[in-house]
Amino acid sequence: MNQNILIRNNVNVAGRGTKAMLFAPGFGCDQNMWRLVASFFEEHFRVILFDYVGSGKSDYNAYSPSKYRDLKGYAQDIHDICAALELKDVIFVGHSVGAVIGMLASIQEPDRFEQLIMIGPSPCYLNDPPNYSGGFEREDLEALIDMMEMNYIGWANYLSQVIMKNPERPELSKELEESFCSTDPTVARQFAIATFFSDNREDVLKVTVPSLILQCSDDAIAPIEVGRYMHRTLSESTLYLMEATGHCPHVSHPEETVRLINKYLTTTFAGYTSNG
Amino acid sequence: MDEQLNVAPCGYLSLDDEGAILEINETLLGLLGYNFHEVQGRHINLILPIASRSFYQLYFYPMIRLQNKVEEMYISLKSKTEQDIPILLNAFRNERDGKMFNDCVCVPMKRRYEYEQALLAVKRETDTRNKMKKKQIAELDLLRHELESKQNELLELNKKLQKLAVTDELTDLKNRRSLQENLSLNVTLHSERFQTLSLLLIDIDYFKNINDNFGHMMGDNVLRELGKILKDESRKDDIAARYGGEEFAVILPNTNKSEALKIAERIRSRVEKANWDMPNITISIGVATSLSGDTENTLQSRADRALYVSKNRGRNQVTHANDLVHK
């Protein structure tokens, strides 16, 4: 069972520390997204990376449309991974929807988590006037999902399997292999809908684990108002505004990302000394 | 910029890591309706609709940073007049003079876009139709199952009704109607096949006294017990019936006089020896065996006469109709 979950979610463990640091990628991308950041923490932590079922090198056969219809299914996978590795007092680092998934997991099992580090989280992408501005109108999100749909390189493979029953096209498999983004159109579309049309604002109120919010400037996906909303609503949170622009500071500004996480952990933990 | 690149039949754009537009060629400016000064140094968001801005951050940026290239990315640009321009984009991350440039080339794909939209629409339609078909099949299946189980219930009910229609409720033997039907059928069959058929008519002696002295409940018990004995003594094809108050009959297919008499005698003796919890109960039996040209009526009336004789001769005995004729 344990082994199955580690294979199902392509779980990779590295690092010389004992304290667990679990990194959850954002929408539609796999653990490669962490490669400029995660290795830094290997000296002091037990660094755990994984892929969501339906992304990266996870077991696509484990995908179930009903389980992954909403983010709870993905939160369950976090529980499964923690249980399989017998993790306790985890420092959870989540990007974008990964942060929200970790937040949901922490509500269910608060004792498992010691800190939530959220990079560009948003509890709700849709605007809900007059009191909430998520940054998007429904048409914008639908256009975004359509654009994703037009870009899945898995399309040809998907269509050929469906229509012509061609089992494989080696050159395409290689391309899929190299890609770190969502490749299965049906899975990715469902994940996109679960991500962008979810409203987890009620859940933000239920979080008891202390958290850090890393908020980029000029983030088109999680605007600064959303970061402020999270900070205001979470029971015990710290908000760092980043110089980094965009939505993926761990890719665009890995040094600043590492530095701020370090700063937060140093002020939070006695005994943990950073070398960064 | 190189003049050839400036007017090449493709858009060219170079971005820094912050997304600022460093260079852009005439072809792309023409497509967007901007002049160079309006876009130079501005963030790429200027020429992206909202969905594309997110897409740029979610996909383009991580890809170009982690893989140093982007291939065949479909994305929409936004012209100065707010028109969406679907394009296909390739990008390389190149280093020049120690600085990083994200060089992009794009080609408008209006026709291809429409073509792909049409394909996607067909695909969605097919998906919806397949989903509906699956749902309808599931519904049909459910209906079929319901129908089958209703039919089974109906069959079961019919069986019960049929049994009720031919059964005497008290003794669970066949009733009078069923006796008549079976007798008629057997008489016809036996005469067609030149086989002999016997009929026993049985009457409980002094049954009125039992009812009067011990009550109807006891009377009913006696009827039930006799029913059991008759069933017990019946062979596979024999048909035992109750056709009146204390009157019973047994049809004995393919049975001649001597066999019929043996069976009748066995029944009589068993009733006589049974423990009834009351003064001895006995029965009188009239037996008839079919002759050529018999109908159920002639057979029945000969058995009836034989029964009458059994009664007259002091009850608790068996009489065969043939023995009357000879006297």
Coordinates of C-alpha atoms in Angstrom, one line a residue:
Chain A
M1 CA 0.0 0.0 0.0
N2 CA 2.7 2.5 1.1
Q3 CA 4.8 1.6 -1.9
N4 CA 1.8 1.9 -4.2
I5 CA 1.2 5.5 -3.0
L6 CA 4.9 6.4 -3.5
I7 CA 4.7 5.1 -7.0
R8 CA 1.3 6.5 -7.7
N9 CA 2.4 10.1 -6.8
N10 CA 6.0 9.7 -8.0
V11 CA 7.3 10.6 -4.6
N12 CA 11.0 11.4 -4.3
V13 CA 12.7 11.9 -1.0
A14 CA 16.1 13.6 -0.6
G15 CA 18.1 15.5 2.0
R16 CA 20.1 15.0 5.2
G17 CA 17.7 16.5 7.7
T18 CA 15.0 14.7 9.7
K19 CA 12.3 17.4 9.6
A20 CA 10.1 16.9 6.6
M21 CA 9.6 19.6 4.0
L22 CA 6.9 18.7 1.5
F23 CA 6.7 20.6 -1.8
A24 CA 3.4 20.7 -3.7
P25 CA 3.5 22.0 -7.2
G26 CA 1.0 24.4 -8.7
F27 CA -1.6 23.9 -11.3
G28 CA -0.8 21.5 -14.1
C29 CA 3.0 21.2 -13.5
D30 CA 5.1 18.6 -11.8
Q31 CA 7.9 18.5 -9.2
N32 CA 10.5 19.8 -11.7
M33 CA 9.1 23.2 -11.0
W34 CA 10.9 23.0 -7.6
R35 CA 14.3 22.2 -8.9
L36 CA 15.8 25.6 -8.4
V37 CA 14.6 25.8 -4.8
A38 CA 14.1 22.5 -3.2
S39 CA 17.7 21.3 -3.3
F40 CA 18.7 24.3 -1.1
F41 CA 16.8 22.8 1.8
E42 CA 18.3 19.3 1.5
E43 CA 21.1 20.2 4.0
H44 CA 18.8 20.7 6.9
F45 CA 15.6 19.0 5.9
R46 CA 14.1 15.8 4.6
V47 CA 12.9 17.1 1.2
I48 CA 9.9 15.4 -0.3
L49 CA 8.7 16.0 -3.9
F50 CA 5.7 14.5 -5.6
D51 CA 3.4 14.7 -8.7
Y52 CA -0.3 14.9 -8.6
V53 CA -2.1 11.9 -10.1
G54 CA -2.5 12.9 -13.8
S55 CA 0.6 15.0 -13.9
G56 CA 4.3 14.4 -14.4
K57 CA 5.4 10.8 -13.8
S58 CA 2.5 9.8 -11.6
D59 CA 0.4 6.7 -12.3
Y60 CA -2.2 7.9 -14.8
N61 CA -4.2 4.7 -14.2
A62 CA -4.9 5.8 -10.7
Y63 CA -6.8 8.8 -12.1
S64 CA -10.4 8.8 -11.1
P65 CA -12.7 11.5 -12.4
S66 CA -15.0 11.3 -9.4
K67 CA -12.2 11.5 -6.8
Y68 CA -10.3 14.4 -8.5
R69 CA -13.5 16.3 -9.3
D70 CA -12.6 18.8 -6.7
L71 CA -9.5 19.7 -4.7
K72 CA -10.4 17.4 -1.8
G73 CA -9.3 14.4 -3.9
Y74 CA -5.9 16.0 -4.2
A75 CA -5.8 16.8 -0.5
Q76 CA -6.5 13.2 0.2
D77 CA -3.3 12.3 -1.8
I78 CA -1.3 14.6 0.5
H79 CA -2.7 12.6 3.5
D80 CA -1.8 9.4 1.7
I81 CA 1.8 10.6 1.1
C82 CA 2.2 11.8 4.7
A83 CA 0.8 8.5 6.0
A84 CA 3.0 6.4 3.7
L85 CA 6.1 8.2 4.9
E86 CA 4.9 8.5 8.5
L87 CA 5.4 12.3 8.3
K88 CA 4.7 14.5 11.3
D89 CA 5.1 18.2 11.9
V90 CA 5.6 18.8 8.2
I91 CA 6.6 22.1 6.7
F92 CA 4.4 22.2 3.7
V93 CA 5.4 24.4 0.8
G94 CA 2.7 24.8 -1.8
H95 CA 2.6 26.8 -5.0
S96 CA -0.6 28.3 -6.2
V97 CA -3.4 25.7 -6.1
G98 CA -0.8 23.4 -4.3
A99 CA -1.0 25.8 -1.4
V100 CA -4.8 25.6 -1.3
I101 CA -4.6 21.8 -1.5
G102 CA -2.2 21.8 1.5
M103 CA -4.5 24.1 3.4
L104 CA -7.4 21.7 2.9
A105 CA -5.2 18.8 4.0
S106 CA -4.2 20.7 7.2
I107 CA -7.8 21.4 8.1
Q108 CA -8.4 17.7 8.1
E109 CA -5.3 16.7 10.0
P110 CA -3.8 19.8 11.7
D111 CA -1.4 17.7 13.8
R112 CA 0.4 16.5 10.7
F113 CA 1.5 20.0 9.7
E114 CA 3.6 22.5 11.5
Q115 CA 3.8 25.3 9.0
L116 CA 2.1 26.1 5.7
I117 CA 4.2 28.1 3.3
M118 CA 2.0 29.3 0.5
I119 CA 3.4 30.8 -2.7
G120 CA 0.8 32.8 -4.7
P121 CA -2.3 31.2 -3.1
S122 CA -5.8 32.1 -4.1
P123 CA -8.9 30.7 -2.3
C124 CA -11.2 31.9 -5.1
Y125 CA -10.3 33.1 -8.6
L126 CA -13.7 34.5 -9.5
N127 CA -14.6 38.1 -8.6
D128 CA -17.5 38.2 -6.1
P129 CA -18.5 41.8 -5.8
P130 CA -18.7 43.9 -3.8
N131 CA -16.5 42.3 -1.1
Y132 CA -14.2 40.0 -2.9
S133 CA -12.0 40.5 -5.9
G134 CA -10.4 37.3 -7.2
G135 CA -9.1 38.9 -10.4
F136 CA -11.2 37.0 -12.9
E137 CA -14.6 37.1 -14.6
R138 CA -16.0 33.8 -15.6
E139 CA -15.3 34.5 -19.3
D140 CA -11.6 35.1 -18.6
L141 CA -11.3 31.7 -16.8
E142 CA -13.2 29.9 -19.6
A143 CA -10.9 31.5 -22.2
L144 CA -7.9 30.4 -20.1
I145 CA -9.1 26.8 -19.9
D146 CA -9.8 26.9 -23.7
M147 CA -6.3 28.1 -24.3
M148 CA -4.9 25.3 -22.2
E149 CA -7.0 22.9 -24.2
M150 CA -5.6 24.1 -27.5
N151 CA -2.1 23.6 -26.1
Y152 CA -2.1 20.1 -24.8
I153 CA 0.6 18.3 -26.7
G154 CA -1.2 15.1 -25.6
W155 CA -4.0 15.9 -28.0
A156 CA -2.7 14.1 -31.0
N157 CA -2.0 11.1 -28.9
Y158 CA -5.4 11.3 -27.2
L159 CA -7.2 11.7 -30.5
S160 CA -5.2 8.9 -32.2
Q161 CA -6.0 6.6 -29.3
V162 CA -9.6 7.5 -29.5
I163 CA -10.2 7.6 -33.2
M164 CA -7.5 5.4 -34.8
K165 CA -6.6 3.2 -31.9
N166 CA -2.9 3.8 -32.6
P167 CA -1.3 2.4 -29.5
E168 CA 1.8 4.6 -29.5
R169 CA 3.8 7.2 -31.4
P170 CA 7.3 7.0 -30.0
E171 CA 8.4 10.5 -31.0
L172 CA 5.4 11.9 -29.2
S173 CA 6.0 9.9 -26.1
K174 CA 9.5 11.3 -25.9
E175 CA 8.0 14.8 -26.1
L176 CA 5.6 14.0 -23.4
E177 CA 8.4 12.5 -21.3
E178 CA 10.3 15.8 -21.5
S179 CA 7.4 18.0 -20.8
F180 CA 6.7 19.0 -17.2
C181 CA 3.3 20.3 -17.8
S182 CA -0.1 18.7 -18.1
T183 CA -0.2 16.4 -21.0
D184 CA -3.5 14.5 -20.7
P185 CA -6.2 16.8 -22.0
T186 CA -9.1 15.2 -20.1
V187 CA -7.3 15.1 -16.8
A188 CA -5.9 18.6 -17.2
R189 CA -9.2 20.1 -18.1
Q190 CA -10.8 18.6 -15.1
F191 CA -8.0 19.8 -12.9
A192 CA -8.3 23.3 -14.4
I193 CA -12.0 23.4 -13.6
A194 CA -11.4 22.1 -10.1
T195 CA -8.7 24.7 -9.6
F196 CA -10.1 27.8 -11.2
F197 CA -13.7 27.4 -10.3
S198 CA -13.2 26.4 -6.7
D199 CA -14.2 28.7 -3.9
N200 CA -12.3 27.8 -0.7
R201 CA -12.9 31.1 1.2
E202 CA -14.8 29.3 3.9
D203 CA -11.9 26.9 4.4
V204 CA -9.4 29.7 4.9
L205 CA -11.2 30.5 8.2
K206 CA -10.8 26.9 9.4
V207 CA -7.0 26.8 9.2
T208 CA -5.2 26.5 12.5
V209 CA -1.7 25.8 11.3
P210 CA 0.6 28.9 11.2
S211 CA 1.3 30.1 7.7
L212 CA 3.6 32.2 5.5
I213 CA 2.2 33.8 2.3
L214 CA 4.7 34.7 -0.4
Q215 CA 3.0 37.2 -2.6
C216 CA 4.6 38.3 -5.9
S217 CA 4.1 41.7 -7.4
D218 CA 2.3 41.9 -10.7
D219 CA 0.8 38.4 -10.3
A220 CA -1.9 38.0 -12.9
I221 CA -3.2 34.8 -11.3
A222 CA -3.1 35.7 -7.6
P223 CA -3.2 39.5 -7.4
I224 CA -2.0 41.3 -4.4
E225 CA -5.5 41.9 -3.1
V226 CA -6.0 38.1 -2.9
G227 CA -2.7 37.8 -0.9
R228 CA -3.9 40.5 1.5
Y229 CA -7.3 38.7 1.8
M230 CA -5.5 35.5 2.7
H231 CA -3.4 37.3 5.3
R232 CA -6.4 39.0 6.8
T233 CA -8.4 35.8 7.0
L234 CA -5.9 33.2 8.1
S235 CA -5.7 32.8 11.9
E236 CA -2.0 33.0 12.2
S237 CA -0.2 34.2 9.1
T238 CA 2.8 36.2 7.9
L239 CA 2.7 38.0 4.6
Y240 CA 5.9 38.7 2.6
L241 CA 5.7 40.8 -0.5
M242 CA 8.2 39.7 -3.0
E243 CA 10.2 41.8 -5.5
A244 CA 9.7 38.9 -7.9
T245 CA 7.0 39.5 -10.5
G246 CA 4.7 37.0 -12.1
H247 CA 3.2 33.9 -10.6
C248 CA 6.2 31.5 -10.3
P249 CA 8.9 33.1 -8.1
H250 CA 10.4 29.7 -7.4
V251 CA 11.3 29.6 -11.1
S252 CA 11.9 33.2 -11.9
H253 CA 13.5 34.3 -8.5
P254 CA 14.7 31.2 -6.8
E255 CA 17.2 33.1 -4.6
E256 CA 14.6 35.5 -3.2
T257 CA 12.2 32.6 -2.7
V258 CA 14.8 30.6 -0.7
R259 CA 15.9 33.7 1.2
L260 CA 12.3 34.5 2.4
I261 CA 11.4 31.0 3.3
N262 CA 14.7 30.8 5.2
K263 CA 14.0 34.1 7.0
Y264 CA 10.6 32.9 8.0
L265 CA 11.8 29.5 9.2
T266 CA 14.7 31.1 11.1
T267 CA 12.4 33.5 13.0
T268 CA 10.0 30.7 13.6
F269 CA 12.4 27.9 14.7
A270 CA 14.9 28.0 17.4
G271 CA 17.8 25.8 16.6
Y272 CA 17.5 26.0 12.8
T273 CA 20.3 28.0 11.3
S274 CA 20.4 28.8 7.7
N275 CA 23.4 29.0 5.6
G276 CA 21.7 31.0 2.9
Chain B
M1 CA 17.2 45.4 -36.0
D2 CA 18.1 43.5 -39.1
E3 CA 16.0 44.9 -42.0
Q4 CA 15.1 41.4 -43.2
L5 CA 13.9 40.4 -39.8
N6 CA 12.0 43.6 -39.4
V7 CA 9.8 42.9 -42.4
A8 CA 10.0 39.1 -42.3
P9 CA 6.7 37.3 -42.8
C10 CA 6.5 36.5 -39.1
G11 CA 6.2 38.5 -35.9
Y12 CA 9.4 38.8 -33.9
L13 CA 9.6 39.9 -30.2
S14 CA 12.3 39.8 -27.6
L15 CA 11.6 39.9 -23.9
D16 CA 13.7 40.3 -20.8
D17 CA 13.1 38.0 -17.8
E18 CA 10.8 40.5 -16.3
G19 CA 8.6 40.3 -19.4
A20 CA 9.5 43.8 -20.7
I21 CA 9.4 44.2 -24.5
L22 CA 13.0 44.9 -25.7
E23 CA 12.6 44.5 -29.4
I24 CA 9.6 44.0 -31.8
N25 CA 9.6 43.9 -35.6
E26 CA 7.4 45.9 -38.0
T27 CA 5.4 42.8 -39.0
L28 CA 4.2 42.3 -35.4
L29 CA 3.6 46.0 -34.8
G30 CA 1.5 46.1 -38.0
L31 CA -0.5 43.1 -36.7
L32 CA -1.1 44.7 -33.4
G33 CA -1.7 48.2 -34.7
Y34 CA 0.9 49.8 -32.4
N35 CA 4.0 51.9 -33.2
F36 CA 7.4 51.0 -31.6
H37 CA 7.4 53.8 -29.0
E38 CA 4.0 52.7 -27.6
V39 CA 5.3 49.2 -26.7
Q40 CA 9.1 49.5 -26.2
G41 CA 10.0 48.7 -22.6
R42 CA 6.4 48.0 -21.7
H43 CA 5.4 44.7 -20.1
I44 CA 4.1 42.0 -22.5
N45 CA 0.8 42.2 -20.6
L46 CA 0.1 45.2 -22.8
I47 CA -0.4 43.0 -25.8
L48 CA -2.0 40.1 -24.0
P49 CA -5.7 39.6 -23.1
I50 CA -6.5 38.5 -19.5
A51 CA -6.6 34.8 -20.2
S52 CA -3.2 35.0 -22.1
R53 CA -1.6 36.9 -19.2
S54 CA -2.4 33.9 -16.9
F55 CA -1.3 31.5 -19.5
Y56 CA 1.9 33.3 -20.0
Q57 CA 2.7 33.1 -16.3
L58 CA 1.5 29.5 -15.9
Y59 CA 3.1 28.0 -18.9
F60 CA 5.3 30.3 -21.0
Y61 CA 7.5 31.6 -18.3
P62 CA 8.3 28.3 -16.4
M63 CA 8.9 26.6 -19.7
I64 CA 11.3 29.1 -21.2
R65 CA 13.2 29.3 -17.8
L66 CA 13.4 25.6 -17.2
Q67 CA 13.7 24.3 -20.8
N68 CA 15.1 27.3 -22.5
K69 CA 12.6 27.0 -25.3
V70 CA 8.9 27.0 -26.1
E71 CA 7.5 25.2 -29.1
E72 CA 4.2 25.5 -30.9
M73 CA 2.5 27.4 -28.1
Y74 CA -1.0 28.6 -29.0
I75 CA -1.8 31.9 -27.4
S76 CA -3.9 35.0 -28.1
L77 CA -2.5 38.5 -28.5
K78 CA -4.5 41.7 -28.1
S79 CA -4.3 44.5 -30.6
K80 CA -4.4 48.2 -29.8
T81 CA -8.1 48.1 -30.8
E82 CA -8.7 45.2 -28.3
Q83 CA -9.1 42.5 -31.0
D84 CA -7.9 39.0 -30.1
I85 CA -5.3 37.7 -32.5
P86 CA -4.6 34.0 -32.2
I87 CA -1.0 33.2 -32.9
L88 CA 1.4 30.2 -32.8
L89 CA 4.6 31.0 -30.9
N90 CA 8.1 29.5 -30.7
A91 CA 10.7 31.0 -28.3
F92 CA 14.3 30.5 -27.5
R93 CA 16.2 31.7 -24.5
N94 CA 19.4 33.2 -25.9
E95 CA 22.4 34.8 -24.2
R96 CA 23.9 37.9 -25.9
D97 CA 26.7 40.0 -24.4
G98 CA 26.1 38.4 -21.0
K99 CA 22.4 39.2 -21.0
M100 CA 19.4 36.8 -21.3
F101 CA 16.9 37.4 -24.1
N102 CA 13.7 35.5 -24.6
D103 CA 13.3 35.6 -28.4
C104 CA 9.9 34.8 -29.7
V105 CA 8.6 34.3 -33.2
C106 CA 4.9 34.1 -34.0
V107 CA 2.6 33.5 -36.9
P108 CA -1.1 34.5 -36.9
M109 CA -3.3 31.4 -37.2
K110 CA -6.7 32.7 -37.8
R111 CA -7.7 30.1 -40.3
R112 CA -6.1 27.2 -38.4
Y113 CA -7.6 28.6 -35.2
E114 CA -11.1 28.4 -36.7
Y115 CA -10.3 24.9 -38.0
E116 CA -9.1 23.8 -34.5
Q117 CA -12.1 25.4 -32.8
A118 CA -14.4 23.5 -35.2
L119 CA -12.5 20.3 -34.4
L120 CA -12.8 20.9 -30.6
A121 CA -16.5 21.8 -31.0
V122 CA -17.1 18.5 -32.8
K123 CA -15.1 16.7 -30.1
R124 CA -17.1 18.3 -27.3
E125 CA -20.3 17.5 -29.1
T126 CA -19.2 13.9 -29.5
D127 CA -18.3 13.7 -25.9
T128 CA -21.6 15.1 -24.8
R129 CA -23.4 12.8 -27.2
N130 CA -21.4 9.8 -25.9
K131 CA -22.2 10.8 -22.4
M132 CA -25.9 11.1 -23.2
K133 CA -25.9 7.8 -25.0
K134 CA -24.2 6.1 -22.0
K135 CA -26.8 7.6 -19.7
Q136 CA -29.6 6.6 -22.0
I137 CA -28.3 3.0 -22.2
A138 CA -28.0 2.9 -18.4
E139 CA -31.6 4.1 -18.1
L140 CA -32.8 1.6 -20.7
D141 CA -31.0 -1.1 -18.8
L142 CA -32.6 0.0 -15.6
L143 CA -36.0 0.0 -17.2
R144 CA -35.4 -3.5 -18.7
H145 CA -34.4 -4.8 -15.2
E146 CA -37.5 -3.3 -13.7
L147 CA -39.7 -4.8 -16.4
E148 CA -38.1 -8.2 -15.9
S149 CA -38.6 -8.1 -12.2
K150 CA -42.2 -7.0 -12.7
Q151 CA -42.7 -9.7 -15.2
N152 CA -41.3 -12.3 -12.7
E153 CA -43.6 -10.9 -10.0
L154 CA -46.5 -11.3 -12.3
L155 CA -45.6 -14.8 -13.3
E156 CA -45.2 -15.7 -9.6
L157 CA -48.6 -14.1 -8.9
N158 CA -50.1 -16.0 -11.8
K159 CA -48.7 -19.3 -10.5
K160 CA -50.2 -18.5 -7.0
L161 CA -53.6 -17.6 -8.5
Q162 CA -53.6 -20.7 -10.7
K163 CA -52.8 -22.9 -7.7
L164 CA -55.5 -21.1 -5.7
A165 CA -58.0 -21.7 -8.5
V166 CA -57.5 -25.5 -8.6
T167 CA -56.8 -26.1 -4.9
D168 CA -59.0 -26.9 -2.0
E169 CA -57.9 -24.5 0.7
L170 CA -58.6 -26.7 3.7
T171 CA -56.9 -29.9 2.6
D172 CA -54.5 -28.6 0.0
L173 CA -55.9 -31.3 -2.4
K174 CA -57.3 -30.4 -5.8
N175 CA -60.8 -28.8 -5.7
R176 CA -64.0 -30.0 -7.4
R177 CA -63.4 -28.0 -10.6
S178 CA -59.9 -29.3 -11.0
L179 CA -61.1 -32.8 -10.4
Q180 CA -63.7 -32.5 -13.2
E181 CA -61.1 -31.1 -15.6
N182 CA -58.6 -33.8 -14.8
L183 CA -61.1 -36.6 -14.9
S184 CA -62.4 -35.4 -18.3
L185 CA -58.8 -35.1 -19.6
N186 CA -57.8 -38.5 -18.3
V187 CA -60.9 -40.3 -19.6
T188 CA -60.2 -38.9 -23.1
L189 CA -56.5 -39.7 -23.0
H190 CA -57.0 -43.3 -21.7
S191 CA -59.7 -44.1 -24.3
E192 CA -57.4 -42.8 -27.0
R193 CA -54.6 -45.0 -25.8
F194 CA -56.8 -47.9 -25.0
Q195 CA -55.6 -47.8 -21.4
T196 CA -57.6 -48.3 -18.2
L197 CA -58.3 -45.7 -15.7
S198 CA -59.8 -46.1 -12.2
L199 CA -61.6 -43.7 -9.9
L200 CA -62.1 -43.8 -6.2
L201 CA -64.9 -42.0 -4.5
I202 CA -64.5 -41.7 -0.8
D203 CA -66.9 -40.6 1.9
I204 CA -66.3 -40.3 5.6
D205 CA -68.7 -42.4 7.6
Y206 CA -71.0 -40.5 10.0
F207 CA -69.2 -37.2 9.4
K208 CA -72.2 -35.2 10.5
N209 CA -71.9 -36.8 14.0
I210 CA -68.3 -35.7 14.3
N211 CA -69.2 -32.1 13.5
D212 CA -72.2 -32.2 15.9
N213 CA -70.4 -33.9 18.8
F214 CA -66.9 -32.4 18.5
G215 CA -67.4 -29.2 16.7
H216 CA -66.4 -28.0 13.2
M217 CA -62.8 -27.4 14.2
M218 CA -62.4 -31.1 14.9
G219 CA -64.3 -31.9 11.8
D220 CA -61.9 -29.7 9.8
N221 CA -59.0 -31.5 11.4
V222 CA -60.4 -34.9 10.3
L223 CA -60.8 -33.5 6.7
R224 CA -57.2 -32.3 6.8
E225 CA -55.8 -35.5 8.1
L226 CA -57.6 -37.5 5.5
G227 CA -56.2 -35.2 2.9
K228 CA -52.8 -36.0 4.1
I229 CA -53.4 -39.7 4.0
L230 CA -54.7 -39.5 0.4
K231 CA -51.7 -37.4 -0.7
D232 CA -49.4 -39.9 1.0
E233 CA -51.0 -42.9 -0.7
S234 CA -51.1 -41.2 -4.1
R235 CA -48.5 -42.3 -6.7
K236 CA -46.8 -39.7 -8.9
D237 CA -49.6 -39.4 -11.5
D238 CA -52.5 -40.0 -9.2
I239 CA -54.8 -37.0 -8.5
A240 CA -56.4 -36.7 -5.1
A241 CA -59.2 -34.1 -4.7
R242 CA -61.9 -33.0 -2.3
Y243 CA -65.1 -32.4 -4.2
G244 CA -67.7 -31.9 -1.5
G245 CA -68.0 -31.5 2.3
E246 CA -66.7 -34.9 3.4
E247 CA -66.4 -36.4 -0.1
F248 CA -63.1 -37.1 -1.7
A249 CA -61.9 -38.6 -5.0
V250 CA -58.7 -40.1 -6.3
I251 CA -58.0 -40.5 -10.0
L252 CA -55.8 -43.4 -10.7
P253 CA -54.4 -43.2 -14.2
N254 CA -53.3 -46.3 -16.0
T255 CA -54.7 -48.5 -13.2
N256 CA -56.8 -51.7 -13.5
K257 CA -59.5 -53.0 -11.2
S258 CA -57.2 -55.1 -8.9
E259 CA -54.6 -52.4 -8.5
A260 CA -57.3 -49.9 -7.8
L261 CA -58.9 -52.2 -5.2
K262 CA -55.5 -52.7 -3.5
I263 CA -55.0 -48.9 -3.2
A264 CA -58.5 -48.4 -2.0
E265 CA -58.2 -51.1 0.6
R266 CA -54.8 -49.6 1.8
I267 CA -56.4 -46.2 2.2
R268 CA -59.5 -47.6 4.1
S269 CA -57.3 -49.7 6.4
R270 CA -55.0 -46.8 7.1
V271 CA -57.9 -44.5 8.1
E272 CA -59.3 -47.2 10.3
K273 CA -56.1 -47.7 12.1
A274 CA -55.1 -44.0 12.4
N275 CA -55.2 -42.4 15.8
W276 CA -57.9 -39.7 15.6
D277 CA -58.2 -38.5 19.3
M278 CA -61.9 -39.5 19.1
P279 CA -64.1 -42.6 18.5
N280 CA -62.9 -44.4 15.4
I281 CA -63.2 -42.7 12.1
T282 CA -63.9 -44.9 9.0
I283 CA -64.5 -44.3 5.3
S284 CA -66.5 -45.9 2.6
I285 CA -65.1 -46.2 -0.9
G286 CA -66.6 -46.8 -4.3
V287 CA -64.3 -47.8 -7.1
A288 CA -64.9 -47.8 -10.9
T289 CA -62.6 -48.8 -13.7
S290 CA -63.0 -47.4 -17.2
L291 CA -64.7 -49.3 -19.9
S292 CA -64.6 -48.5 -23.6
G293 CA -67.1 -45.7 -24.4
D294 CA -67.0 -44.3 -20.9
T295 CA -67.3 -40.6 -20.3
E296 CA -66.3 -39.0 -17.1
N297 CA -70.0 -39.0 -16.2
T298 CA -70.6 -42.7 -16.7
L299 CA -67.4 -43.5 -14.8
Q300 CA -68.2 -41.2 -12.0
S301 CA -71.8 -42.5 -11.7
R302 CA -70.6 -46.1 -11.5
A303 CA -68.1 -45.2 -8.8
D304 CA -70.9 -43.3 -7.0
R305 CA -73.2 -46.4 -7.1
A306 CA -70.4 -48.5 -5.7
L307 CA -69.9 -46.0 -2.9
Y308 CA -73.7 -46.1 -2.2
V309 CA -73.4 -49.9 -1.9
S310 CA -70.4 -49.7 0.5
K311 CA -72.5 -47.4 2.7
N312 CA -75.6 -49.7 2.5
R313 CA -73.6 -52.7 3.4
G314 CA -72.5 -51.2 6.7
R315 CA -69.7 -48.7 5.8
N316 CA -66.0 -49.0 6.3
Q317 CA -65.5 -51.0 3.2
V318 CA -64.5 -50.9 -0.5
T319 CA -66.8 -51.8 -3.3
H320 CA -65.9 -52.0 -7.0
A321 CA -68.6 -51.1 -9.5
N322 CA -67.9 -54.2 -11.7
D323 CA -68.9 -56.5 -8.9
L324 CA -72.3 -54.8 -8.7
V325 CA -73.0 -55.4 -12.4
H326 CA -72.4 -59.1 -12.0
K327 CA -74.8 -59.4 -9.1

